[in-house]
Coordinates of C-alpha atoms and ligand atoms in Angstrom, one line a residue:
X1 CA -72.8 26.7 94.0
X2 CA -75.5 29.2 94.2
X3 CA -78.2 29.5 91.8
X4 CA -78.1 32.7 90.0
X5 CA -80.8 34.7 88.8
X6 CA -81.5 33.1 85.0
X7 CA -83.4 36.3 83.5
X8 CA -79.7 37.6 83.8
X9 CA -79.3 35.2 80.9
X10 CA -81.9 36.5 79.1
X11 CA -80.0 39.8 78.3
X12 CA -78.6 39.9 75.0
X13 CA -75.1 41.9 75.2
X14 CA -73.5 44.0 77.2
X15 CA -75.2 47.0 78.3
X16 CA -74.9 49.6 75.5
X17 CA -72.8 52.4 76.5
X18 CA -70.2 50.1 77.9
X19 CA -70.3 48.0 74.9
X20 CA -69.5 51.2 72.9
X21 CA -66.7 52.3 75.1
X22 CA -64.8 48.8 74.7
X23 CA -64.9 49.7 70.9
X24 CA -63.5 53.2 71.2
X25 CA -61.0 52.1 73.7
X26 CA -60.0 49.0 71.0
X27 CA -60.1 51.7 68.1
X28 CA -57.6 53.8 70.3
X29 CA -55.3 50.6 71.3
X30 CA -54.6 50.2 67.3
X31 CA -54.7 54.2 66.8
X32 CA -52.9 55.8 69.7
X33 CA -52.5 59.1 67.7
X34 CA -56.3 59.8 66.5
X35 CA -58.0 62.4 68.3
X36 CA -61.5 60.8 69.0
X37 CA -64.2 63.4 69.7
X38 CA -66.9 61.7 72.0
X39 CA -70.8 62.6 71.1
X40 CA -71.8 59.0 72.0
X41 CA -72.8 59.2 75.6
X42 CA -74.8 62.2 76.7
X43 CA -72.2 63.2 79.9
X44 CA -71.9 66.6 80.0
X45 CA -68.6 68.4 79.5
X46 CA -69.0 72.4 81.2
X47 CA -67.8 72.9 84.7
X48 CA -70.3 72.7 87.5
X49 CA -72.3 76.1 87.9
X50 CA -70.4 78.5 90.5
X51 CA -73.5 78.9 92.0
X52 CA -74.0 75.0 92.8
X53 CA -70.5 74.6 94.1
X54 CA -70.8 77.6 96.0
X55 CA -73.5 76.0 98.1
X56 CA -71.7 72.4 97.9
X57 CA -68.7 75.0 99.7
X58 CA -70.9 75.9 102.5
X59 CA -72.8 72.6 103.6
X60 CA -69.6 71.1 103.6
X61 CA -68.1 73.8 105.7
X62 CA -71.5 73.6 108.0
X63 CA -70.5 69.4 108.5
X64 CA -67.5 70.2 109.7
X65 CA -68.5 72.4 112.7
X66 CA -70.2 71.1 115.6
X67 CA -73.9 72.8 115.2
X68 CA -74.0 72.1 111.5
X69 CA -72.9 68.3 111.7
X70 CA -75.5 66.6 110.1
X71 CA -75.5 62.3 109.9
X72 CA -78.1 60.6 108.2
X73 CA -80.5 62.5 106.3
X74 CA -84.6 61.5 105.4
X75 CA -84.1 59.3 102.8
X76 CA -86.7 61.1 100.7
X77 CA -84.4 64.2 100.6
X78 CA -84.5 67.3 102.7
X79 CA -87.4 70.0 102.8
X80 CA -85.5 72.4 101.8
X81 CA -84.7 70.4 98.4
X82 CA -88.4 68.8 98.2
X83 CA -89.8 72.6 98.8
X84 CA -87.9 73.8 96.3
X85 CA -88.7 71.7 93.6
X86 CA -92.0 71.8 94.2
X87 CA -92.0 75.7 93.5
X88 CA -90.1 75.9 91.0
X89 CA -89.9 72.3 88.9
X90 CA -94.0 72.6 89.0
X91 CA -95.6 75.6 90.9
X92 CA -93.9 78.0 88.8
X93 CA -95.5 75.8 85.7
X94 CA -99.3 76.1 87.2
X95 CA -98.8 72.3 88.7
X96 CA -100.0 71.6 92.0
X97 CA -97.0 68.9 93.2
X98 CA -97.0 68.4 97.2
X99 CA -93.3 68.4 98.6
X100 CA -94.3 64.9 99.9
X101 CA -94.9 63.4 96.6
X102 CA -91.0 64.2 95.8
X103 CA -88.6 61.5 96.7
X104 CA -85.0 63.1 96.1
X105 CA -82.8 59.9 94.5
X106 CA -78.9 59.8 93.2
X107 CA -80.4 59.8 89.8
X108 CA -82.8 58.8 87.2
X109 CA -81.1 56.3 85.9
X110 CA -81.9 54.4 89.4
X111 CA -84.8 55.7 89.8
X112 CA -86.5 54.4 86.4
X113 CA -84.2 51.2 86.9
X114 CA -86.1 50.1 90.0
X115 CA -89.2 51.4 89.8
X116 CA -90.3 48.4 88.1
X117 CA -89.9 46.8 91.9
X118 CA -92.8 47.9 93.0
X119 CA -95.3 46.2 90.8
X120 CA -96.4 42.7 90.3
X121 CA -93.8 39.9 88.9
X122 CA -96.5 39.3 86.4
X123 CA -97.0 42.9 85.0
X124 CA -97.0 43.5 81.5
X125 CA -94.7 46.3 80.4
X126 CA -95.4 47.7 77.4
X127 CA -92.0 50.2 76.1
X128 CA -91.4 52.0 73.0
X129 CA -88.5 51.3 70.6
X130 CA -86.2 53.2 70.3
X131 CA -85.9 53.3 73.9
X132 CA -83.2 54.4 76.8
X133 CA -82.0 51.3 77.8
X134 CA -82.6 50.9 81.1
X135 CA -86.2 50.3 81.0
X136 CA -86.3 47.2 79.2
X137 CA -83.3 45.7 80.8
X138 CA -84.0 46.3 84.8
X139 CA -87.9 44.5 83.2
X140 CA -86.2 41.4 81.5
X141 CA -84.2 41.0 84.9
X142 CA -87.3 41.3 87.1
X143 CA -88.3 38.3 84.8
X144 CA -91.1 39.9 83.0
X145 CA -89.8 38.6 79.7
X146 CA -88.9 35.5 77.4
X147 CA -86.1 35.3 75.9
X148 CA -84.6 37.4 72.9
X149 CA -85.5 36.6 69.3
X150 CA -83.0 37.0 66.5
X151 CA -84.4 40.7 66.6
X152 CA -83.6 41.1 70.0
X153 CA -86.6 41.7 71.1
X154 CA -87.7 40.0 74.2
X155 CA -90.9 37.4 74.5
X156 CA -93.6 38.9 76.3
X157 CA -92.9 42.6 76.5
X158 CA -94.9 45.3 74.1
X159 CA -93.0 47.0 71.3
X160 CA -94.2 50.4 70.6
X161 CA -92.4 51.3 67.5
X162 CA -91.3 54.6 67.2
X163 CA -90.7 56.0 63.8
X164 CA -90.3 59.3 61.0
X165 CA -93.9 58.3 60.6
X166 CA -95.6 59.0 64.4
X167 CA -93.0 61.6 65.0
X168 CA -91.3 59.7 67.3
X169 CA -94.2 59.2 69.4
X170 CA -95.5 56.1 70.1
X171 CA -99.9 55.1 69.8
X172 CA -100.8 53.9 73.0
X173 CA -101.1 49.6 72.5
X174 CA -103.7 47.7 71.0
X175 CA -103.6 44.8 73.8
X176 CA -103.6 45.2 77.6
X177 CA -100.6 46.6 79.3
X178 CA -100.0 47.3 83.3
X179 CA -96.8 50.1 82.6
X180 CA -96.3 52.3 80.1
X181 CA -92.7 53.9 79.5
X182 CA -92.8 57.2 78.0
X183 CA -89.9 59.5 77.8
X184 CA -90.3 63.2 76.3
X185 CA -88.3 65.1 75.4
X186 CA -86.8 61.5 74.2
X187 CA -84.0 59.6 74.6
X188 CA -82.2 58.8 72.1
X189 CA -84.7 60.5 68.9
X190 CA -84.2 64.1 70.6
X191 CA -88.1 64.5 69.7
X192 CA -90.6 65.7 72.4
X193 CA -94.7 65.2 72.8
X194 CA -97.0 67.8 72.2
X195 CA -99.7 68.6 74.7
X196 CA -102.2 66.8 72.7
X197 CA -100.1 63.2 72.4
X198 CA -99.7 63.6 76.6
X199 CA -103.4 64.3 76.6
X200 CA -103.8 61.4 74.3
X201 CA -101.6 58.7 76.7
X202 CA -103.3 60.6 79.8
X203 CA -106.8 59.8 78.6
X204 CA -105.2 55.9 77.5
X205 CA -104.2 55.6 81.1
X206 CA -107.3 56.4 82.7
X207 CA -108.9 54.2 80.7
X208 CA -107.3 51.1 80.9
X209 CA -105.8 51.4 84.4
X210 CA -102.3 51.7 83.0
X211 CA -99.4 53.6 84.9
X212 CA -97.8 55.8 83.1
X213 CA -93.6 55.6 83.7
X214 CA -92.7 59.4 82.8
X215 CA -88.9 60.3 81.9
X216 CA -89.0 63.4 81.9
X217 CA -85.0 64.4 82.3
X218 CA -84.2 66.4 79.3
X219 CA -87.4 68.8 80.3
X220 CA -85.0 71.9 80.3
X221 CA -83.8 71.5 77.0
X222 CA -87.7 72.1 75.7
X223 CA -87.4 75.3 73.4
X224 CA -91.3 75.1 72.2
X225 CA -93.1 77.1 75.0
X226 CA -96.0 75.0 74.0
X227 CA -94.6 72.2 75.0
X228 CA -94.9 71.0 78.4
X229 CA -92.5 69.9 80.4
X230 CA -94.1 67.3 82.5
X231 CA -97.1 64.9 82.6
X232 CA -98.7 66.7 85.6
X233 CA -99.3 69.2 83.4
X234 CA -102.0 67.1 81.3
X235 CA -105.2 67.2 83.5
X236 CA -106.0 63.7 85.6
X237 CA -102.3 62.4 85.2
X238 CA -101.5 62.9 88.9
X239 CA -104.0 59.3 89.1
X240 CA -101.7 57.6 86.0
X241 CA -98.6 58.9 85.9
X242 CA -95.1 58.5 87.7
X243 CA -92.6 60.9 86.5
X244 CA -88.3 61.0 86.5
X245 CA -86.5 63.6 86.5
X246 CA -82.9 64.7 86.7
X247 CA -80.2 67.4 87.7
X248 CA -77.9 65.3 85.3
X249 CA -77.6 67.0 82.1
X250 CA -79.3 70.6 83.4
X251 CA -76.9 71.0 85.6
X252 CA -73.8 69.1 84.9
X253 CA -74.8 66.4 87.7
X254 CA -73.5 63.6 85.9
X255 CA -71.3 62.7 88.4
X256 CA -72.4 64.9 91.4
X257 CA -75.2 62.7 90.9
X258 CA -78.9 63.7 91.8
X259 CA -82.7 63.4 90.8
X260 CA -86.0 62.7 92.0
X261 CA -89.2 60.6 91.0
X262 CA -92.9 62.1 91.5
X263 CA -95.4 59.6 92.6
X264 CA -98.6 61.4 93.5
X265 CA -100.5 60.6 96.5
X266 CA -103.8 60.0 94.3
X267 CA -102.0 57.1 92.4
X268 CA -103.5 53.8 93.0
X269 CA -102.6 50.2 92.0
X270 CA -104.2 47.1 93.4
X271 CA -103.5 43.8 95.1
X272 CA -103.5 39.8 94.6
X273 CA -107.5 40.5 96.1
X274 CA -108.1 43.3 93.7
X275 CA -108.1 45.8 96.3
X276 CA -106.9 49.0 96.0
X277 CA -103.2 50.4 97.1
X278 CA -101.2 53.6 97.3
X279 CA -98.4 53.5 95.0
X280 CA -96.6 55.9 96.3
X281 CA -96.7 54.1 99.9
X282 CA -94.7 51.6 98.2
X283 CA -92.5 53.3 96.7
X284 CA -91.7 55.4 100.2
X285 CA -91.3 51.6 101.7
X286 CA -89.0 50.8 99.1
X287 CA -86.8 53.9 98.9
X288 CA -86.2 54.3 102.6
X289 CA -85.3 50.5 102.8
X290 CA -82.9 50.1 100.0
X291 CA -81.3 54.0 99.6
X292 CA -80.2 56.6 102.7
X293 CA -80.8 59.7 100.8
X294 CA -78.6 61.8 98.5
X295 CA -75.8 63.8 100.5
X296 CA -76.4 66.7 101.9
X297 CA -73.9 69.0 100.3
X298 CA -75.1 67.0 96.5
X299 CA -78.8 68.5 97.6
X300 CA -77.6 71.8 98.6
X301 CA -76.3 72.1 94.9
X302 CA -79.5 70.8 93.6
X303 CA -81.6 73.3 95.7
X304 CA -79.3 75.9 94.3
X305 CA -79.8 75.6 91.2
X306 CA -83.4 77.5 92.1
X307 CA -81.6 80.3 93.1
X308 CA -81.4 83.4 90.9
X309 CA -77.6 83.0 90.0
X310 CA -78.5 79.0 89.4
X311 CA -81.2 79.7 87.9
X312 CA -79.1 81.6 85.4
X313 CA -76.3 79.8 85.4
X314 CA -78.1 76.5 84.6
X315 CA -79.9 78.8 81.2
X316 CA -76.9 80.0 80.1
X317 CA -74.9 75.9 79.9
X318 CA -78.3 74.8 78.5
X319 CA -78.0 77.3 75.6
X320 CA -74.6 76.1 74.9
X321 CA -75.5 73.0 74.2
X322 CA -78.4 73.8 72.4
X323 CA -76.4 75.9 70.0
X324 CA -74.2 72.9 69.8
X325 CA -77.4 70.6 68.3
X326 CA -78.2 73.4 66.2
X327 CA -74.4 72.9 64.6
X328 CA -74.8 69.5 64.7
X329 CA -78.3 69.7 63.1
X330 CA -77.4 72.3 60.5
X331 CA -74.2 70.3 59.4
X332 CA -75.6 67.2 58.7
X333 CA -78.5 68.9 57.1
X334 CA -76.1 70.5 54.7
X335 CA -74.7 67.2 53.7
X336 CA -77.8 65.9 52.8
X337 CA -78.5 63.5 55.9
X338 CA -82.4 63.7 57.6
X339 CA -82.0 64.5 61.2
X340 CA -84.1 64.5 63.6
X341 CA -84.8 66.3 67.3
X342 CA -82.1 68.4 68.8
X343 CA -84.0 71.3 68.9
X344 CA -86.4 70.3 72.1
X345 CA -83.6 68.0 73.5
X346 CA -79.9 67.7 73.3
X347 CA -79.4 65.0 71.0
X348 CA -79.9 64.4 67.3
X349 CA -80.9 61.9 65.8
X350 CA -79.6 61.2 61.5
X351 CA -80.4 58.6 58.8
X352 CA -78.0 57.2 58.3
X353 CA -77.0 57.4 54.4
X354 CA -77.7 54.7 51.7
X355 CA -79.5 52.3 54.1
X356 CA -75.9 51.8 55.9
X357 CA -76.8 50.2 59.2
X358 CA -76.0 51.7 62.5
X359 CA -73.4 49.7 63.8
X360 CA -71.5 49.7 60.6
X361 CA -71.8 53.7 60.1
X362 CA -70.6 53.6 64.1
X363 CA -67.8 52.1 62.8
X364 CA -67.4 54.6 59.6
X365 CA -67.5 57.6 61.8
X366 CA -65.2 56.3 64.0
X367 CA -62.3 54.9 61.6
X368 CA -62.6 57.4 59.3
X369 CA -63.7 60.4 60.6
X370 CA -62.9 59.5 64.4
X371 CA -66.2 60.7 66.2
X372 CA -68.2 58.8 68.5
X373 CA -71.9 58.4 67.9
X374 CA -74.2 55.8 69.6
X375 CA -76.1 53.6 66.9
X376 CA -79.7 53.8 66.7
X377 CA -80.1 50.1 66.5
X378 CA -78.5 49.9 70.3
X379 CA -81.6 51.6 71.5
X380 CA -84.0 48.8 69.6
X381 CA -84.6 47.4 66.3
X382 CA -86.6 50.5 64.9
X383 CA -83.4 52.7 65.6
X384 CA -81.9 50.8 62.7
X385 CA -81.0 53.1 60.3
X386 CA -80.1 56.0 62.2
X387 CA -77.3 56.9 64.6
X388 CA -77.7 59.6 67.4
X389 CA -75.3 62.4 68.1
X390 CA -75.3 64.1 71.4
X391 CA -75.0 67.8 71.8
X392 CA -73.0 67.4 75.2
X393 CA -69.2 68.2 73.9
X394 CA -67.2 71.8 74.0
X395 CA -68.3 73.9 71.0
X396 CA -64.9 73.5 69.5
X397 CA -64.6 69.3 69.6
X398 CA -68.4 69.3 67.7
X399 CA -67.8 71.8 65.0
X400 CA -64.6 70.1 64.3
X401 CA -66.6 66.4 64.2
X402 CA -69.2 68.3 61.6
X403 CA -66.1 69.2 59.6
X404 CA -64.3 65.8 59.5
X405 CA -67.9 64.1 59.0
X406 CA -68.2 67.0 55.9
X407 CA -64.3 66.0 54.6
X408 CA -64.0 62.2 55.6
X409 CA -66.6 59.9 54.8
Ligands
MLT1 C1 -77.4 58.6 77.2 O1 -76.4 58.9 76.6 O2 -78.4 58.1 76.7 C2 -77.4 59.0 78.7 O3 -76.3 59.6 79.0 C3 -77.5 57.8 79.5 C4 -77.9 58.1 80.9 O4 -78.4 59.2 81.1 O5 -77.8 57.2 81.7

């Protein structure tokens, strides 16, 4: 038999979202009649912008004549895509990004999963809690971990609590770290750093030779124009920081599925011999060996999206859900719950009432009141205690969940 990779082992449960599903689809099984409205996952529910399917029309109508036919793409993404994001993702925002620092991806989920990859077996990841997933899983698989304790926390790997008290926003760590997750606006407290807590990981960075690990996907839900909407735009993070991003949930890409990671040509890691190497070199390596580019017609969406009609298009689906948070905000405000975010991002974030732990208010919302929430404590142990509620449904399906959450539990 072969020998399997052990960190697999290592990994407590099943893989959150998943894990929740199986419990709605068991809750269903034994209630066929209940009407379950799902604000657990954040997949977006309006149609895809006329504008973006427009252009997904015509580059499939160019691959099916002889002169447009196009095969294999660059596996970074085309210019076209690469130019445009520059402009407009970081130009347009007083950020200097080259088109070559751009690599265009099927998504940030993959993109934050395996960026690990690329550094040393051995590096210490430091990741804040709550946190998205992803980025402590794809680390205990690379084997950067021990095993869980009865927290579930994993040996070896740097908790940086995130709580009412910091605002969500993690201090940088005490002890050395190599990679630094950061994601803001966040995933799952719907919170988002100010320019002075980017300033003050920036300045962290530089001086302990930390890279920074930027997820940045829920930038277009920032309503604070003080806010900024990616690392760049601190001075002297193009030398610390990597940064995600994602057509995902701006533009109803969930399953069109697009994205692309910044690594900056001035980023710098070094080797066994202490000498120094160009990240993003390895990354390019990495990326044109394991993925052959995003298809064309899913980039000639993306690159519409920059277009006038996108551009307004892509405002006007943002808004929606916005206004959905604000419901979701104001109607568990009125019943007395603390909520945080959903007013710089698209998700909420509640206390959950009388100490009730997340899982078992999970369960209350969804027996009794038969909504879908994701518990805080599946995103690490400090989001015990709260439960998050995603602003991603039809306004209809979330004031109706406000209402049975007002009348049912
Ligand atoms: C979430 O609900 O946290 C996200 O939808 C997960 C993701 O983007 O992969």
């Amino acid at each position: 038999m072969a020998r399997i990779n052990d960190h697999y082992l290592k990994l407590s449960a099943g893989y959150l979202f998943p894990e929740i599903g199986r419990r709605v689809r068991e809750f269903q099984q034994a209630n066929p009649d209940a009407d379950v409205i799902r604000l657990g996952i954040g997949d977006v529910v309006l149609p895809l912008p006329q504008a973006i399917r427009d252009a997904m029309h015509r580059a499939i109508d160019e691959l099916g004549t002889d002169e447009g036919f196009r095969g294999y793409g660059p596996e970074q993404g085309y210019d076209f895509l690469r130019e445009a994001i520059a402009a407009h993702e970081f130009g347009a925002r007083g950020v200097e990004i080259s088109p070559d620092e751009i690599f265009v991806s099927d998504g940030s989920k993959c993109d934050s999963g395996n960026i690990q990859e690329i550094f040393a077996a051995s590096a210490r990841v430091a990741i804040p809690d709550p946190v998205y997933p992803v980025y402590l899983d794809t680390n205990v698989m690379a084997g950067r971990s021990g095993p869980a304790g009865e927290d579930g926390r994993y040996a070896g790997i740097v908790y940086l609590p995130c709580t009412a008290e910091n605002g969500f926003v993690p201090e940088p760590p005490s002890e050395p770290v190599d990679l630094v997750y950061l994601c803001s606006p966040n995933n799952p407290t719907g919170t988002a750093a100010t320019r002075g807590e980017l300033e003050r990981w920036v300045a962290y960075a530089r001086e302990s030779g930390a890279v920074l690990l930027y997820d940045a996907a829920y930038e277009a839900f920032i309503s604070d124009p003080e806010l900024p909407h990616s690392i760049y735009e601190i001075p002297g993070a193009s030398e610390v920081a990597i940064e995600f991003r994602s057509f995902s949930k701006k533009a109803g890409f969930t399953g069109v599925r697009c994205g692309f990671v910044v690594v900056p040509a001035g980023l710098r890691g070094r080797d066994a011999d202490g000498g120094e190497v160009e990240i993003q070199a390895l990354w390019d390596r990495r990326h044109s060996t394991k993925f052959n580019g995003a298809s064309y017609p899913v980039q000639a969406g993306a690159a519409a999206c920059y277009g006038e009609a996108g551009r307004a298009q892509l405002a006007a689906n943002i808004d929606y859900y916005m206004q959905n948070a604000r419901v979701i905000r104001d109607g568990m405000r009125d019943l007395g719950l603390t909520v945080h975010g959903g007013v710089d991002a698209p998700y909420a974030w509640i206390r959950t009432p009388d100490g009730i732990g997340s899982w078992d208010f999970f369960d209350r919302l969804l027996n009794q009141a038969h909504v879908v929430g994701t518990p805080g404590a599946g995103f690490g142990s400090c989001g015990e205690g709260y439960l998050r509620l995603s602003a991603f449904g039809r306004r209809e399906q979330v004031e109706q969940a406000v209402e049975r959450i007002r009348t049912r539990l």
